[in-house]
Short mmCIF file of C-alpha atoms in Angstrom, two decimals:
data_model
loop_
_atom_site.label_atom_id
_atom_site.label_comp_id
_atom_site.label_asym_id
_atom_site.label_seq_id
_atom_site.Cartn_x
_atom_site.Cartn_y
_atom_site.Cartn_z
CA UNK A 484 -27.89 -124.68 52.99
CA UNK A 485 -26.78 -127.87 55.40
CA UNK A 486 -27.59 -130.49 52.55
CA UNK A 487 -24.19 -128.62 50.18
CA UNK A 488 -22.33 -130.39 53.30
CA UNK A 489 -23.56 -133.65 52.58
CA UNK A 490 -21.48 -136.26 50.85
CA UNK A 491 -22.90 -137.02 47.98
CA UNK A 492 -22.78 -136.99 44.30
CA UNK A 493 -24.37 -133.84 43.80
CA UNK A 494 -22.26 -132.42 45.82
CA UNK A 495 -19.22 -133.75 45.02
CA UNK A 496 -19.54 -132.75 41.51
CA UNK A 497 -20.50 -129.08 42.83
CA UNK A 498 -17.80 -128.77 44.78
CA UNK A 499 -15.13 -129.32 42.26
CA UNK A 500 -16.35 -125.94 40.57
CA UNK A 501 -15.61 -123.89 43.30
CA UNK A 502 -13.38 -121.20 42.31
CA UNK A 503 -10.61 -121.22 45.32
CA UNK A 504 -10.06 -116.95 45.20
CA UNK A 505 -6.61 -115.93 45.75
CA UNK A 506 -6.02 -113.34 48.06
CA UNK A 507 -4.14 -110.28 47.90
CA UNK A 508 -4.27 -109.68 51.65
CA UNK A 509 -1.36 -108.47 52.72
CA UNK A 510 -0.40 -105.84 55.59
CA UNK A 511 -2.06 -103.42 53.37
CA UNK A 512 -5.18 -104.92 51.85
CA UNK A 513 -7.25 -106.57 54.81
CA UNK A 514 -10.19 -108.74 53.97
CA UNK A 515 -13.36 -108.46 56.15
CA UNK A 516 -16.64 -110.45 55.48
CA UNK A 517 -19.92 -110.06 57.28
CA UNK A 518 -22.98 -112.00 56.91
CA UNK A 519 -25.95 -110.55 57.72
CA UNK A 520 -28.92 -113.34 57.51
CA UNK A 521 -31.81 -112.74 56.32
CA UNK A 522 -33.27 -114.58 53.20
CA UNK A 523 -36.50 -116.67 54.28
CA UNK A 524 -35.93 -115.26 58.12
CA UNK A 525 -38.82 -112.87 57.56
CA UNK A 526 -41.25 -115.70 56.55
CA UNK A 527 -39.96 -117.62 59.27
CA UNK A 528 -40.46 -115.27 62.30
CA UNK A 529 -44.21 -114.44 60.34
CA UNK A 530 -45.09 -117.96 60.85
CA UNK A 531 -43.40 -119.17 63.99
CA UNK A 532 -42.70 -115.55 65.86
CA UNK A 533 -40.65 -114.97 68.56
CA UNK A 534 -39.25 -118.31 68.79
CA UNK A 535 -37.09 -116.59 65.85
CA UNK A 536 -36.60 -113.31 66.32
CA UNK A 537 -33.35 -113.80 68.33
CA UNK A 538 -31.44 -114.22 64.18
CA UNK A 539 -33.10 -110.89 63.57
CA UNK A 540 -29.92 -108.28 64.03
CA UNK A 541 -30.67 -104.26 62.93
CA UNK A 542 -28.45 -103.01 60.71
CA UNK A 543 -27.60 -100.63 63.04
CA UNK A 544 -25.29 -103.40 65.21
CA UNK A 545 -23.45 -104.15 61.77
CA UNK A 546 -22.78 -100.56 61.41
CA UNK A 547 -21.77 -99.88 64.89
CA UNK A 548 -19.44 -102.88 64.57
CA UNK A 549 -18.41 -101.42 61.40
CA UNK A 550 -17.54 -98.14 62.69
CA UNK A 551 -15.58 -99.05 65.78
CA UNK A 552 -13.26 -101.32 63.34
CA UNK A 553 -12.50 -99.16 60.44
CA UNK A 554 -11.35 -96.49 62.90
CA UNK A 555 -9.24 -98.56 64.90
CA UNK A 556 -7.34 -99.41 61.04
CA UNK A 557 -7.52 -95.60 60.36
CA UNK A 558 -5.42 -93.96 63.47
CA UNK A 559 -2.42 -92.42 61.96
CA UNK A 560 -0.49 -91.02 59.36
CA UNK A 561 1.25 -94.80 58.53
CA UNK A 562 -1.58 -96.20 57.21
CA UNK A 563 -2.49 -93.81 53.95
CA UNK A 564 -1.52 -97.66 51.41
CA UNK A 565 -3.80 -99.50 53.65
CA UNK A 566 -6.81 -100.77 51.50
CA UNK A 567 -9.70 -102.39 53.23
CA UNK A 568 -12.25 -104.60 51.28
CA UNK A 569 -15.66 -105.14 52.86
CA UNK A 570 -17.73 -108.20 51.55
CA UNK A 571 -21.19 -107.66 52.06
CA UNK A 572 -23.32 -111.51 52.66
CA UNK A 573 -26.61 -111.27 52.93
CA UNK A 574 -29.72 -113.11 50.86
CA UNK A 575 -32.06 -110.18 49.06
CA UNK A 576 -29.21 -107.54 49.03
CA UNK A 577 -29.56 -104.93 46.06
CA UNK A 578 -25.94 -104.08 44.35
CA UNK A 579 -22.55 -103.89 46.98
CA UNK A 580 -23.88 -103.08 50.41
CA UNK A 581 -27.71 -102.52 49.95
CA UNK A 582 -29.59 -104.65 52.57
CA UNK A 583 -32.87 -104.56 54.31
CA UNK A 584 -33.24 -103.60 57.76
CA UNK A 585 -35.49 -105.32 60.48
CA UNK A 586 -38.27 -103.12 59.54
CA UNK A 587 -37.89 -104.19 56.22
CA UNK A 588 -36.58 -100.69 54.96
CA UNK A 589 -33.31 -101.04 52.55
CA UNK A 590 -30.48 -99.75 53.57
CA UNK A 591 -26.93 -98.85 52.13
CA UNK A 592 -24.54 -99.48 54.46
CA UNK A 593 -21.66 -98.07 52.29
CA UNK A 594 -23.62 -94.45 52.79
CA UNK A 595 -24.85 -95.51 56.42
CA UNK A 596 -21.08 -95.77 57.67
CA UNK A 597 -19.80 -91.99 56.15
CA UNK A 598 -22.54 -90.25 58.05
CA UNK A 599 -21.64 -92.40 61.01
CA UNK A 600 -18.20 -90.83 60.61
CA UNK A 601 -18.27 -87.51 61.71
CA UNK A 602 -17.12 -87.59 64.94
CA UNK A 603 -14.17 -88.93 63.59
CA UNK A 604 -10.57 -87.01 62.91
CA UNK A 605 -10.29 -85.84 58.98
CA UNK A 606 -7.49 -88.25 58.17
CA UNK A 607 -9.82 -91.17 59.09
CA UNK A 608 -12.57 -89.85 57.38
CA UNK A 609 -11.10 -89.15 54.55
CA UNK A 610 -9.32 -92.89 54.71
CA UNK A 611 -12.20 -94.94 55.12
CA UNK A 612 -14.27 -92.80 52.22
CA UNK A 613 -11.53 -93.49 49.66
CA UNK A 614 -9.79 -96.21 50.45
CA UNK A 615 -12.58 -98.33 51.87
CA UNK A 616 -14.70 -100.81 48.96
CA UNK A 617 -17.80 -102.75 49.68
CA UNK A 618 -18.41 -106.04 47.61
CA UNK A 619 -21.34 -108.19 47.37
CA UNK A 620 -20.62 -111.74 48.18
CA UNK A 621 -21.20 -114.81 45.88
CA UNK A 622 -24.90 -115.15 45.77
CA UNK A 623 -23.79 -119.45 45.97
CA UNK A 624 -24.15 -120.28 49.40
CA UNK A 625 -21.09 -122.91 49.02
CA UNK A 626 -19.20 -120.34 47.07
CA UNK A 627 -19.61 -117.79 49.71
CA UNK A 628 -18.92 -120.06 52.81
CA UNK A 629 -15.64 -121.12 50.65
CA UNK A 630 -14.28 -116.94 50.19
CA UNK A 631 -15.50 -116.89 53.89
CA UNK A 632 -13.47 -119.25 55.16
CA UNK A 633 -10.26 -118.73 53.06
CA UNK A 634 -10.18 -115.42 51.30
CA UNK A 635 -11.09 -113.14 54.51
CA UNK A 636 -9.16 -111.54 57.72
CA UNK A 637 -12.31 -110.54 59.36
CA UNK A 638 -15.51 -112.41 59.37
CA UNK A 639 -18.22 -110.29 61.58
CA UNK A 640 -20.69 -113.43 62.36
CA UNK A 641 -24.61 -113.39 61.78
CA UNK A 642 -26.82 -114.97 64.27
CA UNK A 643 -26.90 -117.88 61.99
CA UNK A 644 -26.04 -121.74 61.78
CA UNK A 645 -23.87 -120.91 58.51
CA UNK A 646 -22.01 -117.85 60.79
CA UNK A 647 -21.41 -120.79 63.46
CA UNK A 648 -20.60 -122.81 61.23
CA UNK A 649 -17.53 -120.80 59.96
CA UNK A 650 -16.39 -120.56 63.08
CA UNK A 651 -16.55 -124.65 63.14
CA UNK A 652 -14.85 -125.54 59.93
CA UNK A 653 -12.97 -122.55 59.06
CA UNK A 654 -9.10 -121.37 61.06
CA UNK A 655 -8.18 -118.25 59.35
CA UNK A 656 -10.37 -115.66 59.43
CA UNK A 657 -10.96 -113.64 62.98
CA UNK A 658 -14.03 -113.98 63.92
CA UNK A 659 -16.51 -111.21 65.63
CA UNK A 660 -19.34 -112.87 66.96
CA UNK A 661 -21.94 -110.92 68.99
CA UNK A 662 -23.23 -113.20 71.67
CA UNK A 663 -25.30 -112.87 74.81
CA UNK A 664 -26.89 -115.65 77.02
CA UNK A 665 -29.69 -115.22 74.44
CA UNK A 666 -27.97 -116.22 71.12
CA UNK A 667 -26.00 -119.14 73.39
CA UNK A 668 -28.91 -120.69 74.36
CA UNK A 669 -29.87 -120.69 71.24
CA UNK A 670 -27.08 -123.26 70.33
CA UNK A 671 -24.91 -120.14 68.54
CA UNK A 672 -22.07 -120.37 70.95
CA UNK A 673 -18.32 -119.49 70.00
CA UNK A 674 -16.90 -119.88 73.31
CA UNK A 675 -15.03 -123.18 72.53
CA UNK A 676 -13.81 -121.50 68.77
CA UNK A 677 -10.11 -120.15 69.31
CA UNK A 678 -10.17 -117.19 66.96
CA UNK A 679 -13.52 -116.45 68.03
CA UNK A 680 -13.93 -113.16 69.91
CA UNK A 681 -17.18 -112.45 72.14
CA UNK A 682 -18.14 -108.87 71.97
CA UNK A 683 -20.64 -107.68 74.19
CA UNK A 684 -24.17 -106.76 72.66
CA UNK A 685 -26.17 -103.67 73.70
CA UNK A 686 -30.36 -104.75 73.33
CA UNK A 687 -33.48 -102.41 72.04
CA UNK A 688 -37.15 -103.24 72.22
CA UNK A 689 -38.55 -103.06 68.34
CA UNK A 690 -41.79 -103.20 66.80
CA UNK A 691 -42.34 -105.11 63.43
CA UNK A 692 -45.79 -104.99 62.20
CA UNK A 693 -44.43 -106.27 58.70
CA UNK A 694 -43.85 -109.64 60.81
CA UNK A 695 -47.03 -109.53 62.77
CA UNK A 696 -44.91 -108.42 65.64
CA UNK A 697 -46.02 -104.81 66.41
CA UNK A 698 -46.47 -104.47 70.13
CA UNK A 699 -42.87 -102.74 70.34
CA UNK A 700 -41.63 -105.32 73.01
CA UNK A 701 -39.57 -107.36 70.30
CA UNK A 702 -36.10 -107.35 72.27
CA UNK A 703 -33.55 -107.29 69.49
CA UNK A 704 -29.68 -107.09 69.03
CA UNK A 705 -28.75 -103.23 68.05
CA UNK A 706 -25.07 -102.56 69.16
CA UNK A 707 -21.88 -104.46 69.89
#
């Protein structure tokens, strides 16, 4: 995706197409985006292996993420108008919020965050199943980085150069970017990005046989 940064020609004519989208985000309609990379990543660690894993982040950290964020918006009776719009990114997704896991198993994370829910109270329950949408992002990598970067509140950061990049180029949106010494030495740093927040990372061991990785000792990314 780098060369739809480049000044040229091309480029300039491409980028006079993209559609600025207005935003409705107001104290009751919050914006957040994620991107979740994937895309070629799976060819990539097949070929190179663990030099690449450290991109490779379960599902199960988005959804953790997820969880602990759409509670703290749900918490009380004042916040039954408050409409939250989730904007899924991720290369290879299927529909709104369908995305493939490490293993390579699809996932919806729409249906993966209810049954996450039910240690919660009934009022936030009940608010994040109704009043709770996720969207699929623009399949346009320039597109996307553009709603990114001026259409969201929220951005929840891959393990990714476009993620970083974001966080570069782009003031608005909040960023959540889960970092450990591991994704910093691996040039992914936000600690010089003011609206960048660090959140701690919890790690697993995984096996991916799909990936020609299947001794289990695969240390990935599963919780923030």
């Amino acid at each position: 995706y780098r060369h739809l940064f480049e000044l040229n020609d091309k480029n300039i004519t491409r980028r006079s197409i993209i559609h600025r989208k207005a935003t409705a985000s107001t104290a009751n309609v919050i914006n957040i985006a994620v991107h979740i990379r994937r895309g070629d990543l799976f060819q990539f660690i097949s070929k190179w292996g663990n030099s690449a894993t450290h991109r490779l982040v379960p599902v199960s950290a988005y959804t953790s993420l997820l969880k602990q964020l759409l509670t703290k918006l749900f918490v009380s009776g004042d916040d039954v108008n408050r409409k939250i719009r989730v904007t899924v990114h991720c290369e290879g997704m299927i529909g709104n919020a369908t995305v493939s896991d490490v293993d390579g198993t699809m996932i919806d994370l729409q249906q993966e965050m209810i049954g996450l829910l039910d240690n919660n109270s009934n009022h936030t329950k009940a608010m994040i199943h109704n009043n709770v949408a996720f969207l699929a992002g623009d399949e346009d990598p320039l597109q996307a980085f553009d709603d990114i970067c001026y259409s969201s509140n929220i951005f929840i950061a891959g393990v990714s150069s476009f993620s970083h990049l974001v966080g570069v180029l782009c003031p608005k949106p909040i960023i959540l970017a889960m970092q450990d010494l591991l994704v910093k030495i691996a040039k992914y740093s936000y600690d010089y990005i003011p609206n960048a927040i660090m959140l701690d990372v919890t790690r697993g061991n995984y096996s991916l046989p799909h990936l020609g990785l299947d001794s289990g000792d695969v240390e990935l990314i599963n919780g923030a």
